[in-house]
mmCIF file of C-alpha atoms and ligand atoms in Angstrom:
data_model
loop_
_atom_site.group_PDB
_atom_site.id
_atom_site.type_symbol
_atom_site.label_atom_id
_atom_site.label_comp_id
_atom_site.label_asym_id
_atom_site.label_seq_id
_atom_site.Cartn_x
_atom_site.Cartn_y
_atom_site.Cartn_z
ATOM 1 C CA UNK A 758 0.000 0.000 0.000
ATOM 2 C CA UNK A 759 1.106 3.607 -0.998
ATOM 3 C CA UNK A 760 2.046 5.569 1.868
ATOM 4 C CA UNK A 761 -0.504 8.122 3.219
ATOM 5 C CA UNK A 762 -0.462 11.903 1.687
ATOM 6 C CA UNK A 763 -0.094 14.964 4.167
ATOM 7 C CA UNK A 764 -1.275 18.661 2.433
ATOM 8 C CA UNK A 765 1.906 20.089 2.938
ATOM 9 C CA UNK A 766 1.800 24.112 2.003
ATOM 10 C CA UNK A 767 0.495 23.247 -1.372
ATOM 11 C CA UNK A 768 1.921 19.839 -1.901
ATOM 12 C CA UNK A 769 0.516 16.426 -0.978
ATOM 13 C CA UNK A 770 3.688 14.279 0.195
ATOM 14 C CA UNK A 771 4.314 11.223 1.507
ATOM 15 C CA UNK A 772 4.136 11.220 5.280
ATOM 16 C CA UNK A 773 7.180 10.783 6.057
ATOM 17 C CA UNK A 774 8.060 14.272 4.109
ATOM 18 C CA UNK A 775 5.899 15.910 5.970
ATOM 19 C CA UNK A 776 8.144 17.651 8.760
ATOM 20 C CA UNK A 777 8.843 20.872 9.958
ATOM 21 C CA UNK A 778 11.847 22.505 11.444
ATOM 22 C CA UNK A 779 12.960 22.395 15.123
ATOM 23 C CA UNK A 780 12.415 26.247 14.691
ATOM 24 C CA UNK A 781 9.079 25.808 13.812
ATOM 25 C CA UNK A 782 7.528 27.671 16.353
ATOM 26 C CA UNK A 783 4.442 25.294 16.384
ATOM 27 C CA UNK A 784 6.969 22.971 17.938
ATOM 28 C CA UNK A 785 8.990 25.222 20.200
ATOM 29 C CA UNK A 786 6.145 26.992 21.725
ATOM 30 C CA UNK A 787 3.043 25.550 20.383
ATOM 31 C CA UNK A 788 2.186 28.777 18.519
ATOM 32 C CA UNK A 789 0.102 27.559 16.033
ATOM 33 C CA UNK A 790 -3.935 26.530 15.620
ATOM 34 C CA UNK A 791 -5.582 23.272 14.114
ATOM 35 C CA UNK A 792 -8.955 21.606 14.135
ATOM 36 C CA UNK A 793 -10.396 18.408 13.801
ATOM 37 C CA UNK A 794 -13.115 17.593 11.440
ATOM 38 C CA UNK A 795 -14.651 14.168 10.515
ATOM 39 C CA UNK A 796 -15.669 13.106 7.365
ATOM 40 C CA UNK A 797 -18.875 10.497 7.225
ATOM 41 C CA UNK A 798 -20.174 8.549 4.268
ATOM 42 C CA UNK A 799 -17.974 10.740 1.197
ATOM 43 C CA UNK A 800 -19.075 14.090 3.402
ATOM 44 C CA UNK A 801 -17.512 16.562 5.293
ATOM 45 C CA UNK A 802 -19.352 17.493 8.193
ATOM 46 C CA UNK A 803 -19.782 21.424 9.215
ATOM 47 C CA UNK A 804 -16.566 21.571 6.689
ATOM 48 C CA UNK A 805 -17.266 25.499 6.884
ATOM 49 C CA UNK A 806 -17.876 26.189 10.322
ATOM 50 C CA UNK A 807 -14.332 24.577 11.280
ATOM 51 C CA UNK A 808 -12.517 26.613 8.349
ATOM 52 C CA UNK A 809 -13.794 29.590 9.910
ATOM 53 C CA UNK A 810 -13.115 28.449 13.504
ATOM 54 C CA UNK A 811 -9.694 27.768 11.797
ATOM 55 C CA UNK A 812 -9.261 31.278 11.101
ATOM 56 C CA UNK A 813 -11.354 32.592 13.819
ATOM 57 C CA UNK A 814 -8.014 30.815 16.518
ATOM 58 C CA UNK A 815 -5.882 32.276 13.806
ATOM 59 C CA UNK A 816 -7.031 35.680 13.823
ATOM 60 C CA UNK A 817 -6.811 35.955 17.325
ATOM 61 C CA UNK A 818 -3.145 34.524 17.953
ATOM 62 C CA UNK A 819 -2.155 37.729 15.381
ATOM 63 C CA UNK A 820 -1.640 35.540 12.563
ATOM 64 C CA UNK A 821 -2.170 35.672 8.714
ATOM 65 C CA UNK A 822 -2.702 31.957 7.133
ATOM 66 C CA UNK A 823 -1.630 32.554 3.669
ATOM 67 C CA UNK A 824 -4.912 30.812 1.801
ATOM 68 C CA UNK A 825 -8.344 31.909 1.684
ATOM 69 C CA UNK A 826 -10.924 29.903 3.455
ATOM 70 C CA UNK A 827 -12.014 28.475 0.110
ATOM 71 C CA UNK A 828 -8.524 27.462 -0.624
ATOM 72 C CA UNK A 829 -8.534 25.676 2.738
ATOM 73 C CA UNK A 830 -11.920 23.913 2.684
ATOM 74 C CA UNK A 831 -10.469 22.726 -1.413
ATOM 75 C CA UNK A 832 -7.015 21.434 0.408
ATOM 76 C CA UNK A 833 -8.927 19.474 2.847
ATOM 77 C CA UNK A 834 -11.316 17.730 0.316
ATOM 78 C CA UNK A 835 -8.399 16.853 -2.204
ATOM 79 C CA UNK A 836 -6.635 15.641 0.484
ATOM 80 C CA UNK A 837 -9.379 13.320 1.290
ATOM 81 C CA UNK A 838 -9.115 12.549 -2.218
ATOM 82 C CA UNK A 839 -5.578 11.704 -2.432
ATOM 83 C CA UNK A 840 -6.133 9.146 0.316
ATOM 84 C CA UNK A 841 -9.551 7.899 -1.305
ATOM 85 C CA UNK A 842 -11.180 8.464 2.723
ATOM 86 C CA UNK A 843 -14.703 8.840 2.786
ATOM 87 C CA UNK A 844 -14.772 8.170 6.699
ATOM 88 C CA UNK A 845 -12.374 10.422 8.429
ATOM 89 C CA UNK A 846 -10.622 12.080 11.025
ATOM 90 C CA UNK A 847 -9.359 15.372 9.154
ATOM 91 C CA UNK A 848 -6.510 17.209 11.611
ATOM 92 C CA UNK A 849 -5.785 20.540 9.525
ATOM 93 C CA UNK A 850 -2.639 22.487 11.278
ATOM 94 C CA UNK A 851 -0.817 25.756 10.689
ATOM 95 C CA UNK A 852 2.056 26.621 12.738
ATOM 96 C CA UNK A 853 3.821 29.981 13.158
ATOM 97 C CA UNK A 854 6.245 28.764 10.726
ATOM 98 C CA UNK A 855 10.249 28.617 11.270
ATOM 99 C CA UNK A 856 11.524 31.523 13.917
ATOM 100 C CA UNK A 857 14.833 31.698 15.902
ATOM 101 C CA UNK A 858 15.120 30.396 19.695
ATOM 102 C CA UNK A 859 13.177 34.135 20.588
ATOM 103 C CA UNK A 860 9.370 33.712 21.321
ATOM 104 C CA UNK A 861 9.047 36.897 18.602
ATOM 105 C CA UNK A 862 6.565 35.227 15.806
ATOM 106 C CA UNK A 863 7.913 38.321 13.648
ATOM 107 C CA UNK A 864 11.043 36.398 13.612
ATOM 108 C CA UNK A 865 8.830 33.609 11.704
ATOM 109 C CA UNK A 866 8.309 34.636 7.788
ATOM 110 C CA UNK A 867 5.588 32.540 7.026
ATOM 111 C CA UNK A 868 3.226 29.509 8.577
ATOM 112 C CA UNK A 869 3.651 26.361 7.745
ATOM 113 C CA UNK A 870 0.479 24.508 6.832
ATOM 114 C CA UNK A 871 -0.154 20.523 7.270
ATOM 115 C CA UNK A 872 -3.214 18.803 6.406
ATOM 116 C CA UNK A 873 -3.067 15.235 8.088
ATOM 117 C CA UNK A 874 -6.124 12.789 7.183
ATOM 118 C CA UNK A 875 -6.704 9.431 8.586
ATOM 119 C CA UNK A 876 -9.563 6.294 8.345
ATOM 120 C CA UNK A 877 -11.845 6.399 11.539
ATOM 121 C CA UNK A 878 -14.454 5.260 13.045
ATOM 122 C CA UNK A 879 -15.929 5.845 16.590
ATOM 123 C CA UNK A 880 -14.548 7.152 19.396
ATOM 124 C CA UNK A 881 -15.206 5.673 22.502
ATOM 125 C CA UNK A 882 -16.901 2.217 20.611
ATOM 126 C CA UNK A 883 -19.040 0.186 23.413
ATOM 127 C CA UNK A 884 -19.351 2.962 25.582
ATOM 128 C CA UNK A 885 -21.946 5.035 24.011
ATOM 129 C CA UNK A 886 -24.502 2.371 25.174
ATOM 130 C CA UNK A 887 -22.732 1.872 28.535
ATOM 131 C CA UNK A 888 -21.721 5.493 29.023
ATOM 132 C CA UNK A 889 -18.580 6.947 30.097
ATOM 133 C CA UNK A 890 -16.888 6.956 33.594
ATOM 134 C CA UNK A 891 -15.927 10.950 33.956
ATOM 135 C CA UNK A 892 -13.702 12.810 36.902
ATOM 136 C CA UNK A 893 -13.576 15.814 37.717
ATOM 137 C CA UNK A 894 -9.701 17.530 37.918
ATOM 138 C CA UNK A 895 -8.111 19.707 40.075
ATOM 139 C CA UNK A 896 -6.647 21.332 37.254
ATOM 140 C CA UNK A 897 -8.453 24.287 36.373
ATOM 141 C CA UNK A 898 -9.399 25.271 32.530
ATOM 142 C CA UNK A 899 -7.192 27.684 31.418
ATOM 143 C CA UNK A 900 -8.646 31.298 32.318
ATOM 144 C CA UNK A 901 -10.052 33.570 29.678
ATOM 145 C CA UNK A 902 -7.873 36.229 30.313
ATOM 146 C CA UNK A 903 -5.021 34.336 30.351
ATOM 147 C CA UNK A 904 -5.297 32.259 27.124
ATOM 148 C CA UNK A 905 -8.778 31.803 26.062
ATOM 149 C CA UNK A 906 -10.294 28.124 25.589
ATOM 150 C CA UNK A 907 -11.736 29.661 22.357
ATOM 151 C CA UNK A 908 -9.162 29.436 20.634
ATOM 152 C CA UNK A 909 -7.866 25.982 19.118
ATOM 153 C CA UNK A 910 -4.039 26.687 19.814
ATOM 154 C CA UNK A 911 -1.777 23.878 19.478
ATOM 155 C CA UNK A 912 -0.974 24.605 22.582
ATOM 156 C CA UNK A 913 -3.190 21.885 24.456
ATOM 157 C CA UNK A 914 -0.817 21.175 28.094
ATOM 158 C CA UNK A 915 -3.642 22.131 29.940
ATOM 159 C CA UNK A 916 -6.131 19.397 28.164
ATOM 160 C CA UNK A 917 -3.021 17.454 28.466
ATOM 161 C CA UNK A 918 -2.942 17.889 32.469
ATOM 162 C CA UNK A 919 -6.491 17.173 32.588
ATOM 163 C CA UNK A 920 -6.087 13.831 30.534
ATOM 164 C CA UNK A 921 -3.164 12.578 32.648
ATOM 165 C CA UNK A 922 -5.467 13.544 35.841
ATOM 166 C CA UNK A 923 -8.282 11.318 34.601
ATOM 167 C CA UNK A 924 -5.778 8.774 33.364
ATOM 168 C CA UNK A 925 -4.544 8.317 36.793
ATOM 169 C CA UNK A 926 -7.584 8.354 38.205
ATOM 170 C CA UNK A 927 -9.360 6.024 36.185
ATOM 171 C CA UNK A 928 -11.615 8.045 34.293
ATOM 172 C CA UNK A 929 -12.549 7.932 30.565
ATOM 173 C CA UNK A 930 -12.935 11.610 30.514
ATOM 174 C CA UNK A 931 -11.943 14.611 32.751
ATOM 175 C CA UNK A 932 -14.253 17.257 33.594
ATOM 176 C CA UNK A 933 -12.820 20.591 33.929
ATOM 177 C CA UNK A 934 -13.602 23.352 36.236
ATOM 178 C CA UNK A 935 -12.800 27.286 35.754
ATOM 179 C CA UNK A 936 -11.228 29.724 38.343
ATOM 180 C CA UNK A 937 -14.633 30.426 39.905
ATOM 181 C CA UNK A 938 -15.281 26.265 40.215
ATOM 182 C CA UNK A 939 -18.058 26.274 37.730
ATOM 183 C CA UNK A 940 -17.890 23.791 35.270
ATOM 184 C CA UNK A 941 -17.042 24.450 32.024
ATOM 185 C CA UNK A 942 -15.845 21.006 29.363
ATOM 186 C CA UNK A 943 -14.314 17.818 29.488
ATOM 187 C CA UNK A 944 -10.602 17.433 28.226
ATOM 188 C CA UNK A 945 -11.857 17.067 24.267
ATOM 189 C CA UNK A 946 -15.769 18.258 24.524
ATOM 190 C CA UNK A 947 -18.281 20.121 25.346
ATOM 191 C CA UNK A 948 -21.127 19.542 28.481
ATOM 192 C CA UNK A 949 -24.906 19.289 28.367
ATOM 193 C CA UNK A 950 -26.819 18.364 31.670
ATOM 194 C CA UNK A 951 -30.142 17.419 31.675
ATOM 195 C CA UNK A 952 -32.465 17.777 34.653
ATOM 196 C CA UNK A 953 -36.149 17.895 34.646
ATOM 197 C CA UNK A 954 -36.111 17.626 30.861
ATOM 198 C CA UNK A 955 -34.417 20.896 30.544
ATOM 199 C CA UNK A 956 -31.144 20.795 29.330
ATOM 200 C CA UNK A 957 -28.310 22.980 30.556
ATOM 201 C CA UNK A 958 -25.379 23.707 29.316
ATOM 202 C CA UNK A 959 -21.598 26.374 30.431
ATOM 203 C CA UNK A 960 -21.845 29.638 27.826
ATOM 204 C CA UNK A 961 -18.826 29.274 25.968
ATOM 205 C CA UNK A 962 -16.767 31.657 27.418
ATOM 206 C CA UNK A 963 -14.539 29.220 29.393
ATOM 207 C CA UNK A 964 -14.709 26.492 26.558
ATOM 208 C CA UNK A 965 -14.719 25.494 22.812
ATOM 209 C CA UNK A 966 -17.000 26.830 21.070
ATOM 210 C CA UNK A 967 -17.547 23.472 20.335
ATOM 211 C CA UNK A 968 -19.246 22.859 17.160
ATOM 212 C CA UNK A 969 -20.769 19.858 18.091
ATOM 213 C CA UNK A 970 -22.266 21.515 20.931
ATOM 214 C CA UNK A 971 -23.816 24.802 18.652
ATOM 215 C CA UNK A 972 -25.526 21.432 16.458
ATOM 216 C CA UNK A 973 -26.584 19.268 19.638
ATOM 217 C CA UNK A 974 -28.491 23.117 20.816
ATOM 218 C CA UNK A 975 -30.129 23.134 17.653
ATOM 219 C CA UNK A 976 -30.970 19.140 17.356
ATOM 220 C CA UNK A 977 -32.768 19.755 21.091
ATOM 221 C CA UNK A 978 -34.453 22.870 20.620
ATOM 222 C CA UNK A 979 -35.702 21.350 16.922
ATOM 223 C CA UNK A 980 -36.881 18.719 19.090
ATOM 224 C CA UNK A 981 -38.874 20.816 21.467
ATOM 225 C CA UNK A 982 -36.214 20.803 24.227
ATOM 226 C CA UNK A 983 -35.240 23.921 26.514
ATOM 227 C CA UNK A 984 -31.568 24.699 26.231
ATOM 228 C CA UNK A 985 -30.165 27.158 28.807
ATOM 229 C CA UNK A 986 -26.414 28.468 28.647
ATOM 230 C CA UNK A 987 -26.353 28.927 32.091
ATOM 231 C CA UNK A 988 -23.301 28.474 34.701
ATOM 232 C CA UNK A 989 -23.410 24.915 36.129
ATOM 233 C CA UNK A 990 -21.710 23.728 39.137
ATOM 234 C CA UNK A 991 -21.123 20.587 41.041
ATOM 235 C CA UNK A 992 -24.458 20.684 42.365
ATOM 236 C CA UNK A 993 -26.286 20.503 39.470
ATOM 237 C CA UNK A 994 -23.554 17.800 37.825
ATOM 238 C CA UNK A 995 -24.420 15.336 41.001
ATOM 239 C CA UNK A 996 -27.699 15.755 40.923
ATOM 240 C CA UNK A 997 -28.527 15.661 37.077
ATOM 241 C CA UNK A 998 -30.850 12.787 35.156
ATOM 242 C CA UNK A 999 -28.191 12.381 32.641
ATOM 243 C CA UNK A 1000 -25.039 13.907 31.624
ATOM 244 C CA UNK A 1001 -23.278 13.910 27.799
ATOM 245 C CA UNK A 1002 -20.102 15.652 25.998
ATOM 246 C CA UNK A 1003 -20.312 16.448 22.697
ATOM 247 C CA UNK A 1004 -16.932 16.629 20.367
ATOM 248 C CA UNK A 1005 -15.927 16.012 17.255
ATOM 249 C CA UNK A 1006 -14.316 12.933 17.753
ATOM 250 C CA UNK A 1007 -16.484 12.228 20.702
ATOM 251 C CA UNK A 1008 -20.211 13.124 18.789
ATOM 252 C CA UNK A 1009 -22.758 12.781 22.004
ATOM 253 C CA UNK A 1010 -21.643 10.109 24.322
ATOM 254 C CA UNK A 1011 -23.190 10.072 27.628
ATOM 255 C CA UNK A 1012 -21.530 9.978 30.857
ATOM 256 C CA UNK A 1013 -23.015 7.613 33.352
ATOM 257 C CA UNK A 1014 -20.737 8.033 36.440
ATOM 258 C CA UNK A 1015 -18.718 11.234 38.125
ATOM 259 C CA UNK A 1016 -16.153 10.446 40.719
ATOM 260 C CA UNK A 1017 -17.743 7.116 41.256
ATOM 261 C CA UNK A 1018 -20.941 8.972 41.662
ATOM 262 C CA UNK A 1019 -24.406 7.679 39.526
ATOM 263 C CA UNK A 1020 -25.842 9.922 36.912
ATOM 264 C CA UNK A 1021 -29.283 9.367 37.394
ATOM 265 C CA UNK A 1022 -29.518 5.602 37.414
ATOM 266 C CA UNK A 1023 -26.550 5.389 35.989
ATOM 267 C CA UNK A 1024 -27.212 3.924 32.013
ATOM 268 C CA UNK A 1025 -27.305 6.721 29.555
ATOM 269 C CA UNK A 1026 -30.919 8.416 29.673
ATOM 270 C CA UNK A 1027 -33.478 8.918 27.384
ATOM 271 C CA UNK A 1028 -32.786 12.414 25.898
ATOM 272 C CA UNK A 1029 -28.923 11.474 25.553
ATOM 273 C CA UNK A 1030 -30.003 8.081 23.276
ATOM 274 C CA UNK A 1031 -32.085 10.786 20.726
ATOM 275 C CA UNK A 1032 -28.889 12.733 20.542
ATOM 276 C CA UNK A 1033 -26.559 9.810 19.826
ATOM 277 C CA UNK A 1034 -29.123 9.030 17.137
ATOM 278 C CA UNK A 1035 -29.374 12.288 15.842
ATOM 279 C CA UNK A 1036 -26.078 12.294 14.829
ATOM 280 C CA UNK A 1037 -25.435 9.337 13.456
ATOM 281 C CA UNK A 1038 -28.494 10.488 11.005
ATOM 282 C CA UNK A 1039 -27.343 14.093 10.472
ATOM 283 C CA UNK A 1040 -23.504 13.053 10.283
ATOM 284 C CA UNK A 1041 -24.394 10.165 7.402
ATOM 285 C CA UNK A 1042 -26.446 12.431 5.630
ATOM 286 C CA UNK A 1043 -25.447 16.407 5.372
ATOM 287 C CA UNK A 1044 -22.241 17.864 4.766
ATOM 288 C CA UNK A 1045 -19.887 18.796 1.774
ATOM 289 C CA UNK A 1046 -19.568 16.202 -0.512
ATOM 290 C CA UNK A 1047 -16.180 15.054 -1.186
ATOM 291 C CA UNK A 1048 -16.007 13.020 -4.772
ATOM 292 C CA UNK A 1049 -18.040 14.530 -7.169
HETATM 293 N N1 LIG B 1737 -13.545 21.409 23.905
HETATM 294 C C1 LIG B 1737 -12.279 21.098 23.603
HETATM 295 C C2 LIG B 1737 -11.196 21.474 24.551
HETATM 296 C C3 LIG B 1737 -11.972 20.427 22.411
HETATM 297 O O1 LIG B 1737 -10.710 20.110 22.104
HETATM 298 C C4 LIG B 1737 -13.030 20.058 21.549
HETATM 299 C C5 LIG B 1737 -12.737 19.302 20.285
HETATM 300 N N2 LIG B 1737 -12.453 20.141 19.222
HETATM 301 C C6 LIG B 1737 -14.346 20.413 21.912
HETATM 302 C C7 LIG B 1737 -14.562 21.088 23.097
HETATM 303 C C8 LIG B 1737 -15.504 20.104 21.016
HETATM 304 O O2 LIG B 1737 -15.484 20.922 19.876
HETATM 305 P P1 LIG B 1737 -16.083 20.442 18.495
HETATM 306 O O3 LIG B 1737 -17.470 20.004 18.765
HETATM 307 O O4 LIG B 1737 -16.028 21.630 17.634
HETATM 308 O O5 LIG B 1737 -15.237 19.325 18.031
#
């Protein structure tokens, strides 16, 4: 088998050509962006909202990607098509580029641009009918004013801290709390509580603004649910019917225990299952087609 083909600024190579400097300050610093996109059935889903989420973390970091968002969104489908993927994980990266030692970025001339694309199926497999076993950390989401969770920097050591947390602590997923101890994501997704038959979910100001999450509001409110973007706190997290994260990678999976604690009765609830099924029906069947 051929080896897999990277978008490399402009060029597909093989994988193996695909690597940047030690300068790159992507690598020494983690000043860059990405996103992750999925690909279901020969479509890309929300292909536009993550291009402009792409730009959006770009834009805010002070830095110029050197293709329009149409030029992106093309790069990603013919990379897709180099690969012949019709069901995949799409990880589109630009980096600061090559600098010197400094932290200046005006040091680095221009980004460097990667387009990685792999086969994939589901995330978390078996556990979408058992639901997932979630902690809470002691590591707190990186503050707004400090670096904003809004933007999709490649610098992710505080997900990383989060994910070693729930690692050691034998959770599939860690919750994370802000400064003020609300709650505000897990590690890789976005939270939606459900209590009463209203659904609640953080406003995304000490998140992702996960685009998962912006399609599960608008698959429960088409559905006659009440969505709140309210604060939530441990309180309401204990003492909720049911529990999910939403992600790209993740879709909806439910969470059926926190710190050993039962989410209701502790299998995914009702309102969670017409989620998971919602997307498995608007994932197969909307998005931007990729062969035609
Ligand atoms: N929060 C974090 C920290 C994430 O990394 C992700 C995954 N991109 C999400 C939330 C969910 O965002 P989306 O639904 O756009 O994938």
């Amino acid at each position: 088998m051929s080896e897999v083909l990277v978008y490399y600024n402009g060029d597909y190579v093989p994988k193996s050509e695909a690597t940047t400097s030690v300068y790159d300050h992507g690598f020494l610093y983690g000043d860059g962006v990405f996103e992750g996109i999925r690909a279901y059935n020969g479509r890309v889903f929300k292909l536009k909202e993550h291009v402009d989420r792409l730009f959006d973390s770009a834009k805010a970091i002070a830095m110029e990607i050197p293709l329009s968002r149409e030029e992106m969104s093309q790069a990603i489908l013919e990379t897709l098509r180099k690969n012949n993927l019709s069901d995949a994980y799409i990880r589109p990266i630009v980096s600061r580029g090559v600098g010197d030692l400094g932290l200046d970025p005006r040091k680095c001339k221009t980004p460097n641009i990667f387009i990685i694309t792999q086969e994939w199926g589901a995330m978390y497999g078996d556990l979408y009918e058992v639901g997932l076993k979630a902690v809470m950390v002691a590591t707190r989401r990186n503050a707004p004013d400090a670096l904003s969770p809004n933007i999709k920097s490649l610098n992710y050591l505080n997900n990383i801290l989060a994910k070693i947390e729930a690692n050691a602590k034998g959770g599939d997923e860690a919750i994370f709390l802000d400064s003020n101890g609300y709650i505000c994501e897990g590690s890789g997704d976005n939270i939606f509580i459900i209590k009463n038959g209203k659904v609640y979910t953080p406003p995304t100001i000490s998140n992702l603004k996960g685009i998962t999450r912006a399609t599960a509001i608008e698959l429960l409110v088409e559905r006659g649910y009440e969505v709140l973007e309210v604060n939530v706190g441990f309180f309401d997290l204990f003492t909720a019917d049911e529990v999910f994260v939403t992600g790209t990678a993740a879709e909806a999976a439910p969470i059926t225990k926190v710190d050993g604690r039962l989410i209701g009765d502790g299998k995914p609830g009702p309102i969670t299952g017409e989620m998971v099924k919602a997307f498995e029906e608007i994932t197969g069947t909307t998005g931007t087609a990729i062969y035609e």
